[in-house]
Amino acid sequence: MNSPDFETADIVIIGAGFSGMYAIHRLRDYKVVCFEAGDGVGGTWYWNRYPGARVDIESVEYSYGFDEELQQEWQWPEYFSAQPDLERYANHVADRFGLRKHIRFANPVEKLQFDEGENAWRVFTAKGDRVLCKYVIAATGSLTIPNIPPWPGRETFTGDIYHTARWPEEGVDFSGKRVGFIGTGSTGIQAMPIIAEQAEHLYVFQRTPAYCMPSGNRPLDAEHERDWKAHYAQRREQMLDTYGASLVDYGVRSAHECTPQEREAILEQAWHSKSAFQLLFAFSDVMTDAAANEIVCEFVRCKIRSIVKDPATAELLCPTTYPIGGKRLCIGNGYFEMFNRDNVTLVDVRSAPITEFYEAGLRTAAGEYELDAIVTATGFDAVTGAMSRMAIEGVGGNTLADKWAEGPTTYLGAMVAGFPNLFMIHGPATPGAQAQMITTGEWQVNWTADIIDDMERRGCARIDVTEASEAVWAEEVSMVSTQTVHQYADSWYNAKNIEGKKGGFMIYVGGFPRFRELCDAAVRDGYRGFTLA
Ligand code: NAP
């Protein structure tokens, strides 16, 4: 490859989050350049530095497994690490494995153009870098682009407006302020109890109440750490064999086989299990059987009613319109308890939606709220957001934006027909947040890197997938989604978190073992569904 004005590389990696960082390491024998939009490594854990940001999977699991020394050396201070510790870990890994020399920070990729003559991608970045490379790996994350609903009047509000995914590095002091908080998903539930301790008053604008269970976070005890360090290798293997790549206790009995007393005991144990998500696996059929699911929903509603003292507030906080687990279960620390504080008011914006911002605060269909600051935790243009914002031109000059106009199409979540040599990690129609993302990201990077190694060994110039194979994958994704309760909830999984967004079901919910086997089998069967040239 020789092209004036373009430097050449073998592989461009987009994004220095956890998957992108591992991709740099795994593919270090090639000439690798990584472009990152932020000033630092860590992706999600670089951007989401809002108060209370914390992982909801045990840190001994939610960490890299590719290097035994790394996992033996590193010490997690808590069971569920807070954002600063996760960012510190990302920086440690970047330094320890010499990744920084490959990364160009504050330099997002703006455009990718496939050069059919060269069988290579031309990469254009915001800082004016031009790279010609054979392969591109988009490790752009599935929760990258903040969703900011188009409320009128934002510019007229005289106070400060924040989005949790773009939190100021120096933090925010809410002391003595009247704060409006919009969004009661996983993010809002973590941030609000901390903000409530500072603010003069916190107004919680809730459209849909969330199911939430306590995280049970605590300092990591020495015995737990010793036990994990003694068994890391085998536990990492076991994780990949579980539905969500996480060692929760997967219940084997149907809720219908248990007496009411047995159910209550099992659910109580799950609630206090200190293992996030245990409620969803308390019985074998919580995620697949509506009646079994409703038993768990009612258990959580009873918990809410027992925690929140004001009955009207408790009732408003009880989710009734969708199954538990249909959206990602929220894991909190004192969220429901927060509503017992005198300085917290719950505002129902389902019955009276937010109509506009005005200079002194927020207006809903029912009234006005004077505020000094407004925090939005309104989620993300998830899964497709980061890919859609780059101008990506594939074979014949066709754009990804056009191809995905009605929703994303992929084969195995990894490639898109007509966009050769372009791989995605955690792309649309992969398990995404349904499976622990560091470990499954590592697995996807290895799978992708093995394909690249194999292509190089065989002297192949180009790998693509067919539209027929995309259709087969779409069928599989849809089939597994109709077997779960996910189909009954509107969320970022099915593109229904943003008005007008098209996409259908964008997450693979058939479980990680099935996903992994289908990916491996396709390669093993002579690259079934791919075309190699
Ligand atoms: P989210 O789950 O999409 O929640 C967004 C919230 O904003 C919802 O309550 C939504 O209400 C509300 N909202 C959006 N537009 C609105 C509008 N126009 N008016 C009123 N309310 C509006 O986003 P998130 O909380 O940032 O979480 C996204 C994902 O990030 C999670 O599912 C999880 O995978 C990940 N996450 C993980 C952790 C963790 O590991 N601990 C923490 C945070 C996030 P509706 O429900 O009515 O749409």
Coordinates of C-alpha atoms and ligand atoms in Angstrom, one line a residue:
M1 CA 0.0 0.0 0.0
N2 CA 1.4 3.3 -1.0
S3 CA -0.6 6.4 -1.0
P4 CA 0.8 9.9 -0.7
D5 CA -0.6 12.0 2.1
F6 CA -1.7 8.9 4.0
E7 CA 0.4 7.2 6.5
T8 CA 0.0 3.4 6.4
A9 CA -0.9 1.0 9.2
D10 CA -2.1 -2.6 9.3
I11 CA -4.9 -2.0 11.7
V12 CA -6.8 1.1 12.9
I13 CA -8.6 0.5 16.2
I14 CA -11.3 3.0 17.1
G15 CA -11.7 3.6 20.8
A16 CA -9.4 3.1 23.7
G17 CA -12.0 1.6 26.1
F18 CA -11.5 -1.8 27.6
S19 CA -12.0 -3.7 24.3
G20 CA -10.0 -1.3 22.2
M21 CA -7.1 -1.4 24.7
Y22 CA -7.1 -5.2 24.7
A23 CA -7.2 -5.2 20.9
I24 CA -4.1 -3.0 20.8
H25 CA -2.3 -5.5 23.0
R26 CA -3.5 -8.6 21.2
L27 CA -2.6 -7.3 17.8
R28 CA 0.7 -5.6 18.9
D29 CA 2.7 -7.6 16.3
Y30 CA 1.0 -5.6 13.6
K31 CA 1.4 -1.9 13.0
V32 CA -1.6 -0.7 15.0
V33 CA -2.9 2.9 15.4
C34 CA -5.7 3.6 17.8
F35 CA -7.8 6.8 17.7
E36 CA -9.7 7.8 20.9
A37 CA -12.1 10.7 21.3
G38 CA -11.3 11.3 24.9
D39 CA -8.2 12.5 26.6
G40 CA -7.6 9.3 28.4
V41 CA -8.2 5.5 28.3
G42 CA -11.2 3.6 29.8
G43 CA -14.1 4.4 27.5
T44 CA -17.3 4.2 29.5
W45 CA -15.2 4.6 32.7
Y46 CA -13.5 7.6 31.3
W47 CA -16.7 9.5 30.3
N48 CA -19.1 8.4 33.1
R49 CA -17.6 10.1 36.1
Y50 CA -20.9 11.2 37.7
P51 CA -21.2 10.9 41.5
G52 CA -21.9 7.3 42.4
A53 CA -20.7 5.7 39.1
R54 CA -19.9 2.2 40.0
V55 CA -19.9 -1.1 38.2
D56 CA -22.8 -3.5 38.9
I57 CA -20.8 -6.7 38.3
E58 CA -18.2 -7.9 40.8
S59 CA -14.8 -6.4 40.0
V60 CA -13.0 -9.7 40.3
E61 CA -15.1 -10.7 37.3
Y62 CA -15.4 -7.3 35.6
S63 CA -11.6 -7.1 34.8
Y64 CA -9.2 -8.5 32.2
G65 CA -8.3 -12.2 32.2
F66 CA -5.7 -12.2 29.5
D67 CA -2.7 -11.8 31.7
E68 CA -2.2 -13.9 34.9
E69 CA 0.3 -11.6 36.4
L70 CA -2.0 -8.6 36.0
Q71 CA -4.9 -10.3 37.8
Q72 CA -2.6 -11.6 40.6
E73 CA -1.1 -8.1 41.1
W74 CA -4.1 -5.9 40.9
Q75 CA -6.1 -5.3 44.1
W76 CA -9.7 -4.1 43.9
P77 CA -10.7 -2.2 47.0
E78 CA -14.4 -3.0 46.8
Y79 CA -16.7 -5.7 45.5
F80 CA -18.2 -3.3 43.0
S81 CA -15.6 -0.8 42.0
A82 CA -16.3 2.9 41.7
Q83 CA -15.5 4.8 38.5
P84 CA -12.2 6.2 39.9
D85 CA -10.9 2.7 40.6
L86 CA -11.9 1.5 37.2
E87 CA -10.2 4.4 35.5
R88 CA -7.1 3.9 37.6
Y89 CA -7.1 0.2 36.5
A90 CA -7.5 1.2 32.8
N91 CA -4.5 3.6 33.2
H92 CA -2.5 0.9 34.9
V93 CA -3.1 -1.5 32.1
A94 CA -2.3 1.1 29.4
D95 CA 1.1 1.8 31.2
R96 CA 1.9 -1.8 32.1
F97 CA 1.4 -3.1 28.5
G98 CA 2.8 0.0 26.7
L99 CA -0.4 0.8 25.0
R100 CA -0.2 4.6 25.0
K101 CA 2.3 4.8 22.2
H102 CA -0.3 3.4 19.8
I103 CA -3.1 5.7 21.0
R104 CA -3.9 9.2 19.6
F105 CA -6.1 10.9 22.2
A106 CA -8.7 13.6 21.6
N107 CA -8.8 12.6 18.0
P108 CA -12.1 11.0 17.0
V109 CA -12.4 9.2 13.6
E110 CA -14.8 11.2 11.4
K111 CA -14.8 9.3 8.2
L112 CA -13.9 5.8 6.9
Q113 CA -13.7 5.2 3.2
F114 CA -13.1 1.7 1.7
D115 CA -10.6 1.9 -1.2
E116 CA -11.6 -1.0 -3.5
G117 CA -8.4 -0.8 -5.5
E118 CA -6.2 -1.1 -2.4
N119 CA -8.6 -3.4 -0.4
A120 CA -7.9 -1.0 2.4
W121 CA -9.6 1.6 4.5
R122 CA -8.9 5.3 4.3
V123 CA -9.3 6.8 7.8
F124 CA -9.9 10.5 8.4
T125 CA -9.8 12.0 11.9
A126 CA -10.8 15.2 13.5
K127 CA -7.2 16.3 14.0
G128 CA -6.5 15.8 10.3
D129 CA -4.7 12.4 10.6
R130 CA -5.0 10.3 7.4
V131 CA -4.3 6.6 7.6
L132 CA -4.5 3.9 5.0
C133 CA -4.9 0.5 6.7
K134 CA -6.0 -3.0 5.8
Y135 CA -8.3 -3.6 8.7
V136 CA -10.4 -1.4 11.0
I137 CA -11.7 -2.6 14.4
A138 CA -14.4 -0.4 15.8
A139 CA -14.4 -0.8 19.5
T140 CA -16.7 2.2 19.9
G141 CA -18.8 1.0 22.7
S142 CA -22.5 0.5 22.9
L143 CA -23.3 3.3 25.4
T144 CA -21.1 6.1 24.0
I145 CA -23.3 8.9 22.6
P146 CA -25.5 10.7 25.2
N147 CA -29.1 10.9 24.5
I148 CA -30.3 14.5 24.9
P149 CA -34.0 14.8 24.3
P150 CA -34.9 17.9 22.3
W151 CA -36.7 19.9 25.0
P152 CA -37.4 23.4 23.9
G153 CA -35.9 26.3 25.8
R154 CA -32.7 24.6 27.0
E155 CA -30.7 27.7 26.1
T156 CA -32.9 30.0 28.1
F157 CA -32.3 28.2 31.4
T158 CA -29.9 30.4 33.5
G159 CA -28.6 27.6 35.7
D160 CA -26.2 24.7 34.7
I161 CA -27.3 21.7 32.7
Y162 CA -25.3 18.4 33.0
H163 CA -25.5 15.0 31.3
T164 CA -24.1 12.3 33.5
A165 CA -22.1 10.8 30.6
R166 CA -20.2 14.1 30.2
W167 CA -19.6 15.0 33.8
P168 CA -17.0 17.7 34.5
E169 CA -13.7 16.2 35.6
E170 CA -13.4 18.6 38.5
G171 CA -16.8 17.5 39.9
V172 CA -19.9 19.6 40.7
D173 CA -20.8 21.1 44.1
F174 CA -24.6 21.1 44.5
S175 CA -24.5 22.5 48.1
G176 CA -27.4 24.9 48.7
K177 CA -28.8 24.2 45.2
R178 CA -32.2 23.2 44.0
V179 CA -31.5 20.4 41.6
G180 CA -33.8 18.9 39.0
F181 CA -32.8 15.3 38.0
I182 CA -34.3 13.7 34.8
G183 CA -33.9 10.0 34.3
T184 CA -34.4 7.1 36.6
G185 CA -32.4 4.3 34.9
S186 CA -29.2 2.6 36.2
T187 CA -27.3 5.9 36.0
G188 CA -29.8 8.1 37.8
I189 CA -30.4 5.6 40.5
Q190 CA -26.7 5.6 41.3
A191 CA -26.2 9.4 41.1
M192 CA -29.3 10.7 42.9
P193 CA -28.7 9.4 46.5
I194 CA -25.3 11.2 46.5
I195 CA -26.6 14.4 45.0
A196 CA -29.5 14.4 47.5
E197 CA -27.1 14.5 50.4
Q198 CA -25.6 17.7 49.0
A199 CA -28.4 19.6 47.4
E200 CA -30.8 21.9 49.2
H201 CA -33.6 20.1 47.3
L202 CA -33.7 17.4 44.7
Y203 CA -36.7 17.1 42.3
V204 CA -36.7 13.7 40.7
F205 CA -38.5 13.8 37.3
Q206 CA -39.6 10.2 36.7
R207 CA -41.2 9.0 33.5
T208 CA -40.9 5.2 34.1
P209 CA -40.1 3.7 37.5
A210 CA -37.3 1.2 37.7
Y211 CA -36.9 -2.1 39.3
C212 CA -33.8 -1.8 41.5
M213 CA -32.1 -4.2 43.9
P214 CA -29.4 -3.3 46.5
S215 CA -25.8 -3.8 45.3
G216 CA -24.5 -5.0 48.6
N217 CA -21.2 -3.3 47.8
R218 CA -18.6 -3.5 50.6
P219 CA -14.8 -3.5 50.9
L220 CA -13.4 -6.6 49.2
D221 CA -12.5 -9.1 52.0
A222 CA -9.1 -10.7 51.9
E223 CA -10.4 -14.3 51.8
H224 CA -12.6 -13.6 48.8
E225 CA -9.7 -12.0 47.0
R226 CA -7.3 -14.9 47.9
D227 CA -9.9 -17.4 46.7
W228 CA -10.4 -15.7 43.4
K229 CA -6.7 -15.3 42.8
A230 CA -6.2 -19.0 43.5
H231 CA -8.8 -19.9 40.9
Y232 CA -8.8 -17.1 38.3
A233 CA -8.0 -19.2 35.2
Q234 CA -10.7 -21.8 35.8
R235 CA -13.3 -19.1 36.8
R236 CA -12.7 -17.1 33.7
E237 CA -13.4 -20.3 31.7
Q238 CA -16.5 -20.9 33.8
M239 CA -17.7 -17.4 33.2
L240 CA -17.7 -17.9 29.5
D241 CA -19.9 -20.9 29.9
T242 CA -22.7 -18.9 31.7
Y243 CA -25.5 -17.0 30.1
G244 CA -24.2 -13.5 31.1
A245 CA -20.5 -14.4 31.4
S246 CA -20.8 -13.9 35.2
L247 CA -20.9 -16.4 38.0
V248 CA -24.2 -15.6 39.6
D249 CA -26.2 -18.5 41.0
Y250 CA -28.4 -19.6 38.1
G251 CA -31.6 -21.0 39.7
V252 CA -32.6 -24.4 38.4
R253 CA -36.2 -24.6 39.7
S254 CA -39.1 -23.0 38.1
A255 CA -41.0 -20.4 40.2
H256 CA -44.1 -22.6 39.6
E257 CA -42.5 -25.6 41.3
C258 CA -42.0 -23.7 44.5
T259 CA -44.5 -23.1 47.3
P260 CA -45.3 -19.5 48.1
Q261 CA -43.1 -19.8 51.3
E262 CA -40.2 -21.3 49.3
R263 CA -40.5 -18.5 46.7
E264 CA -40.4 -15.9 49.4
A265 CA -37.3 -17.4 51.0
I266 CA -35.5 -17.7 47.7
L267 CA -36.3 -14.1 46.7
E268 CA -35.3 -12.8 50.1
Q269 CA -32.0 -14.6 49.8
A270 CA -31.5 -13.2 46.3
W271 CA -32.4 -9.6 47.4
H272 CA -29.7 -9.9 50.1
S273 CA -27.3 -12.0 48.1
K274 CA -24.9 -9.2 47.5
S275 CA -24.6 -10.6 44.0
A276 CA -26.2 -8.1 41.6
F277 CA -28.8 -9.5 39.2
Q278 CA -29.4 -12.6 41.4
L279 CA -33.2 -11.7 41.4
L280 CA -33.3 -12.4 37.7
F281 CA -31.9 -15.9 38.2
A282 CA -33.6 -16.8 41.4
F283 CA -35.7 -19.2 39.4
S284 CA -35.0 -20.9 36.1
D285 CA -37.8 -19.1 34.3
V286 CA -37.8 -15.4 35.5
M287 CA -36.6 -14.2 32.1
T288 CA -38.7 -16.5 30.0
D289 CA -42.1 -16.9 31.7
A290 CA -44.4 -13.9 32.2
A291 CA -46.1 -15.4 35.3
A292 CA -42.8 -16.4 37.0
N293 CA -41.5 -13.0 36.2
E294 CA -44.6 -11.3 37.8
I295 CA -43.9 -13.1 41.0
V296 CA -40.5 -11.4 41.2
C297 CA -42.0 -8.0 40.1
E298 CA -44.4 -8.2 43.0
F299 CA -41.7 -9.1 45.4
V300 CA -39.8 -5.9 44.4
R301 CA -43.0 -3.8 44.7
C302 CA -43.5 -5.1 48.2
K303 CA -39.9 -4.1 49.0
I304 CA -40.5 -0.6 47.7
R305 CA -43.7 -0.3 49.7
S306 CA -41.8 -1.4 52.8
I307 CA -38.9 1.0 52.3
V308 CA -40.6 4.2 51.2
K309 CA -42.7 5.7 54.0
D310 CA -45.1 7.9 52.0
P311 CA -47.6 5.5 50.4
A312 CA -48.3 7.7 47.4
T313 CA -44.6 8.1 46.6
A314 CA -44.1 4.3 47.0
E315 CA -46.9 3.6 44.6
L316 CA -45.4 6.0 42.0
L317 CA -42.1 4.2 42.4
C318 CA -43.6 0.8 41.7
P319 CA -43.0 -0.4 38.1
T320 CA -46.1 -2.0 36.7
T321 CA -45.9 -1.6 33.0
Y322 CA -43.1 -4.0 32.1
P323 CA -41.4 -7.1 33.4
I324 CA -38.4 -7.1 35.7
G325 CA -35.2 -7.7 33.6
G326 CA -37.1 -6.6 30.5
K327 CA -34.9 -3.5 30.8
R328 CA -31.5 -3.9 32.5
L329 CA -32.1 -4.3 36.2
C330 CA -30.8 -1.3 38.1
I331 CA -28.5 -1.9 41.0
G332 CA -28.5 0.8 43.7
N333 CA -27.2 2.0 47.0
G334 CA -30.0 3.6 49.0
Y335 CA -32.1 4.7 46.1
F336 CA -35.6 3.9 47.4
E337 CA -34.5 5.0 51.0
M338 CA -33.6 8.4 49.5
F339 CA -37.3 9.2 49.0
N340 CA -37.7 9.3 52.8
R341 CA -35.6 12.4 52.9
D342 CA -37.4 15.8 53.4
N343 CA -35.4 17.4 50.6
V344 CA -36.4 14.9 47.9
T345 CA -39.6 15.2 45.8
L346 CA -40.7 12.7 43.2
V347 CA -42.4 14.3 40.2
D348 CA -44.4 12.1 37.8
V349 CA -43.7 13.2 34.3
R350 CA -45.5 10.3 32.8
S351 CA -48.9 11.8 33.6
A352 CA -47.6 15.4 33.1
P353 CA -44.6 15.3 30.7
I354 CA -41.8 17.9 30.7
T355 CA -42.8 20.5 28.2
E356 CA -39.9 22.9 28.2
F357 CA -36.9 24.4 30.1
Y358 CA -37.4 28.1 30.9
E359 CA -35.0 30.6 32.5
A360 CA -35.8 29.7 36.1
G361 CA -36.2 25.9 35.7
L362 CA -38.5 23.2 34.2
R363 CA -42.0 23.3 33.1
T364 CA -44.2 20.2 33.0
A365 CA -47.8 19.9 31.8
A366 CA -48.8 20.3 35.4
G367 CA -46.6 23.1 36.7
E368 CA -43.3 24.9 37.1
Y369 CA -40.2 23.9 39.1
E370 CA -37.6 26.6 40.0
L371 CA -34.2 25.1 39.8
D372 CA -30.5 26.1 40.0
A373 CA -29.2 23.1 38.1
I374 CA -30.6 20.3 36.0
V375 CA -29.0 16.9 35.6
T376 CA -30.0 14.7 32.7
A377 CA -29.4 11.0 33.0
T378 CA -31.4 10.3 29.9
G379 CA -29.3 7.4 28.5
F380 CA -27.7 6.9 25.2
D381 CA -28.2 6.7 21.5
A382 CA -27.2 3.1 22.3
V383 CA -25.5 0.4 20.2
T384 CA -25.6 2.2 16.9
G385 CA -24.9 5.7 18.0
A386 CA -21.1 5.8 17.7
M387 CA -21.0 4.0 14.4
S388 CA -23.7 6.1 12.9
R389 CA -21.9 9.3 13.7
M390 CA -18.9 8.4 11.5
A391 CA -19.3 8.8 7.8
I392 CA -18.6 5.2 6.7
E393 CA -18.4 4.5 3.0
G394 CA -18.1 0.9 1.9
V395 CA -18.0 -0.9 -1.4
G396 CA -19.5 1.1 -4.2
G397 CA -19.5 4.2 -2.0
N398 CA -22.6 2.9 -0.2
T399 CA -22.8 4.4 3.3
L400 CA -23.5 2.6 6.6
A401 CA -26.0 5.4 7.4
D402 CA -28.1 4.4 4.4
K403 CA -27.6 0.7 5.0
W404 CA -28.8 1.0 8.6
A405 CA -31.5 3.5 7.9
E406 CA -34.2 1.0 9.1
G407 CA -32.0 -0.4 11.8
P408 CA -28.6 -2.2 12.0
T409 CA -27.8 -5.3 10.1
T410 CA -24.8 -7.5 10.9
Y411 CA -23.5 -11.0 10.7
L412 CA -22.7 -12.3 14.2
G413 CA -22.7 -8.7 15.4
A414 CA -19.2 -8.5 13.9
M415 CA -19.4 -7.4 10.3
V416 CA -21.7 -5.7 7.9
A417 CA -22.1 -6.8 4.2
G418 CA -20.5 -4.4 1.8
F419 CA -18.0 -3.1 4.5
P420 CA -15.1 -5.5 4.1
N421 CA -12.3 -5.8 6.6
L422 CA -14.3 -3.7 9.1
F423 CA -14.9 -5.5 12.4
M424 CA -17.0 -4.4 15.4
I425 CA -16.5 -5.4 19.0
H426 CA -19.8 -5.4 21.0
G427 CA -21.5 -4.4 17.8
P428 CA -25.3 -4.5 17.2
A429 CA -26.7 -7.9 17.8
T430 CA -24.0 -9.1 20.1
P431 CA -24.8 -9.9 23.8
G432 CA -23.6 -6.4 24.8
A433 CA -24.7 -5.5 28.3
Q434 CA -26.5 -8.8 28.6
A435 CA -23.1 -10.3 29.3
Q436 CA -20.2 -9.0 31.3
M437 CA -18.5 -6.7 28.8
I438 CA -14.8 -6.9 29.7
T439 CA -14.6 -10.6 29.5
T440 CA -16.8 -11.0 26.5
G441 CA -15.0 -8.1 24.8
E442 CA -11.8 -9.9 25.3
W443 CA -13.3 -13.0 23.8
Q444 CA -14.6 -11.0 20.7
V445 CA -11.2 -9.4 20.2
N446 CA -9.5 -12.8 20.3
W447 CA -12.1 -14.2 17.8
T448 CA -11.5 -11.2 15.5
A449 CA -7.7 -11.3 15.9
D450 CA -7.7 -15.0 15.0
I451 CA -9.5 -14.2 11.8
I452 CA -7.0 -11.5 10.9
D453 CA -4.1 -13.8 11.7
D454 CA -5.7 -16.5 9.5
M455 CA -6.3 -14.0 6.7
E456 CA -2.6 -13.0 6.8
R457 CA -1.4 -16.6 6.9
R458 CA -3.6 -17.4 3.8
G459 CA -2.6 -14.2 2.0
C460 CA -6.2 -13.0 1.8
A461 CA -6.8 -9.4 0.9
R462 CA -10.4 -9.0 1.9
I463 CA -13.1 -10.5 4.1
D464 CA -16.8 -9.6 3.8
V465 CA -20.1 -11.1 4.8
T466 CA -23.2 -11.6 2.6
E467 CA -26.6 -10.1 2.9
A468 CA -28.0 -13.7 3.2
S469 CA -25.9 -14.3 6.2
E470 CA -27.0 -11.0 7.8
A471 CA -30.6 -12.2 7.3
V472 CA -29.8 -15.5 9.0
W473 CA -28.3 -13.7 12.0
A474 CA -31.3 -11.3 12.1
E475 CA -33.6 -14.3 12.3
E476 CA -31.5 -15.8 15.1
V477 CA -31.5 -12.5 17.1
S478 CA -35.2 -12.1 16.7
M479 CA -36.0 -15.8 17.5
V480 CA -34.1 -15.7 20.8
S481 CA -35.6 -12.3 21.8
T482 CA -39.1 -13.7 21.4
Q483 CA -38.3 -16.3 24.0
T484 CA -37.6 -13.8 26.7
V485 CA -39.4 -11.1 28.6
H486 CA -37.2 -8.4 26.9
Q487 CA -39.8 -8.2 24.2
Y488 CA -42.3 -6.7 26.6
A489 CA -40.2 -3.6 27.6
D490 CA -39.3 -0.5 25.8
S491 CA -35.6 0.2 26.3
W492 CA -32.3 0.9 24.6
Y493 CA -32.1 -2.8 23.7
N494 CA -34.9 -2.4 21.2
A495 CA -34.2 1.2 20.2
K496 CA -37.4 2.4 21.9
N497 CA -35.6 4.7 24.4
I498 CA -35.4 7.4 21.8
E499 CA -38.5 8.7 20.0
G500 CA -38.3 8.0 16.3
K501 CA -35.2 5.7 16.5
K502 CA -35.5 2.7 14.3
G503 CA -33.7 -0.5 15.0
G504 CA -35.7 -3.4 16.4
F505 CA -34.0 -5.7 18.8
M506 CA -30.3 -4.8 18.9
I507 CA -28.9 -7.1 21.6
Y508 CA -28.4 -10.8 21.4
V509 CA -30.2 -12.4 24.3
G510 CA -29.6 -16.0 23.5
G511 CA -26.8 -16.2 26.1
F512 CA -23.1 -15.9 25.7
P513 CA -22.4 -19.7 25.3
R514 CA -24.7 -19.9 22.3
F515 CA -23.4 -16.7 20.8
R516 CA -19.8 -17.9 21.2
E517 CA -20.6 -21.3 19.7
L518 CA -22.4 -19.8 16.6
C519 CA -19.4 -17.5 16.0
D520 CA -16.8 -20.3 16.4
A521 CA -18.9 -22.7 14.3
A522 CA -19.1 -20.1 11.4
V523 CA -15.3 -19.9 11.2
R524 CA -14.8 -23.6 11.8
D525 CA -17.2 -24.4 9.0
G526 CA -14.9 -22.8 6.4
Y527 CA -16.0 -19.2 7.2
R528 CA -19.7 -19.9 6.6
G529 CA -21.5 -16.7 5.8
F530 CA -18.3 -14.8 5.0
T531 CA -16.6 -14.2 1.6
L532 CA -12.9 -14.2 1.5
A533 CA -10.9 -12.9 -1.4
Ligands
NAP1 P1 -31.4 4.5 30.5 O1 -31.5 3.2 31.2 O2 -31.7 4.6 29.1 O3 -32.3 5.5 31.3 C1 -32.6 6.7 30.8 C2 -33.7 7.4 31.8 O4 -34.0 8.7 31.2 C3 -35.0 6.6 31.8 O5 -35.5 6.7 33.1 C4 -35.8 7.4 30.8 O6 -37.2 7.2 31.1 C5 -35.4 8.8 31.1 N1 -35.8 9.6 30.0 C6 -35.3 9.6 28.7 N2 -35.9 10.6 28.0 C7 -36.8 11.2 28.8 C8 -37.7 12.2 28.6 N3 -37.8 12.8 27.4 N4 -38.5 12.6 29.7 C9 -38.3 12.0 30.8 N5 -37.5 11.0 31.1 C10 -36.7 10.6 30.1 O7 -30.0 5.2 30.6 P2 -28.9 5.0 31.8 O8 -29.5 5.1 33.1 O9 -27.8 5.9 31.5 O10 -28.4 3.5 31.6 C11 -28.1 2.9 30.4 C12 -27.3 1.7 30.5 O11 -26.0 2.0 31.0 C13 -27.8 0.7 31.5 O12 -28.9 -0.1 31.0 C14 -26.6 -0.1 31.8 O13 -26.4 -1.1 30.9 C15 -25.5 0.9 31.7 N6 -25.2 1.4 33.1 C16 -24.5 0.6 33.9 C17 -24.2 1.0 35.2 C18 -23.5 0.0 36.1 O14 -22.8 -0.8 35.7 N7 -23.6 0.2 37.3 C19 -24.5 2.3 35.6 C20 -25.1 3.1 34.7 C21 -25.5 2.7 33.5 P3 -38.0 6.0 30.3 O15 -37.6 4.8 31.0 O16 -39.4 6.4 30.4 O17 -37.6 6.0 28.9

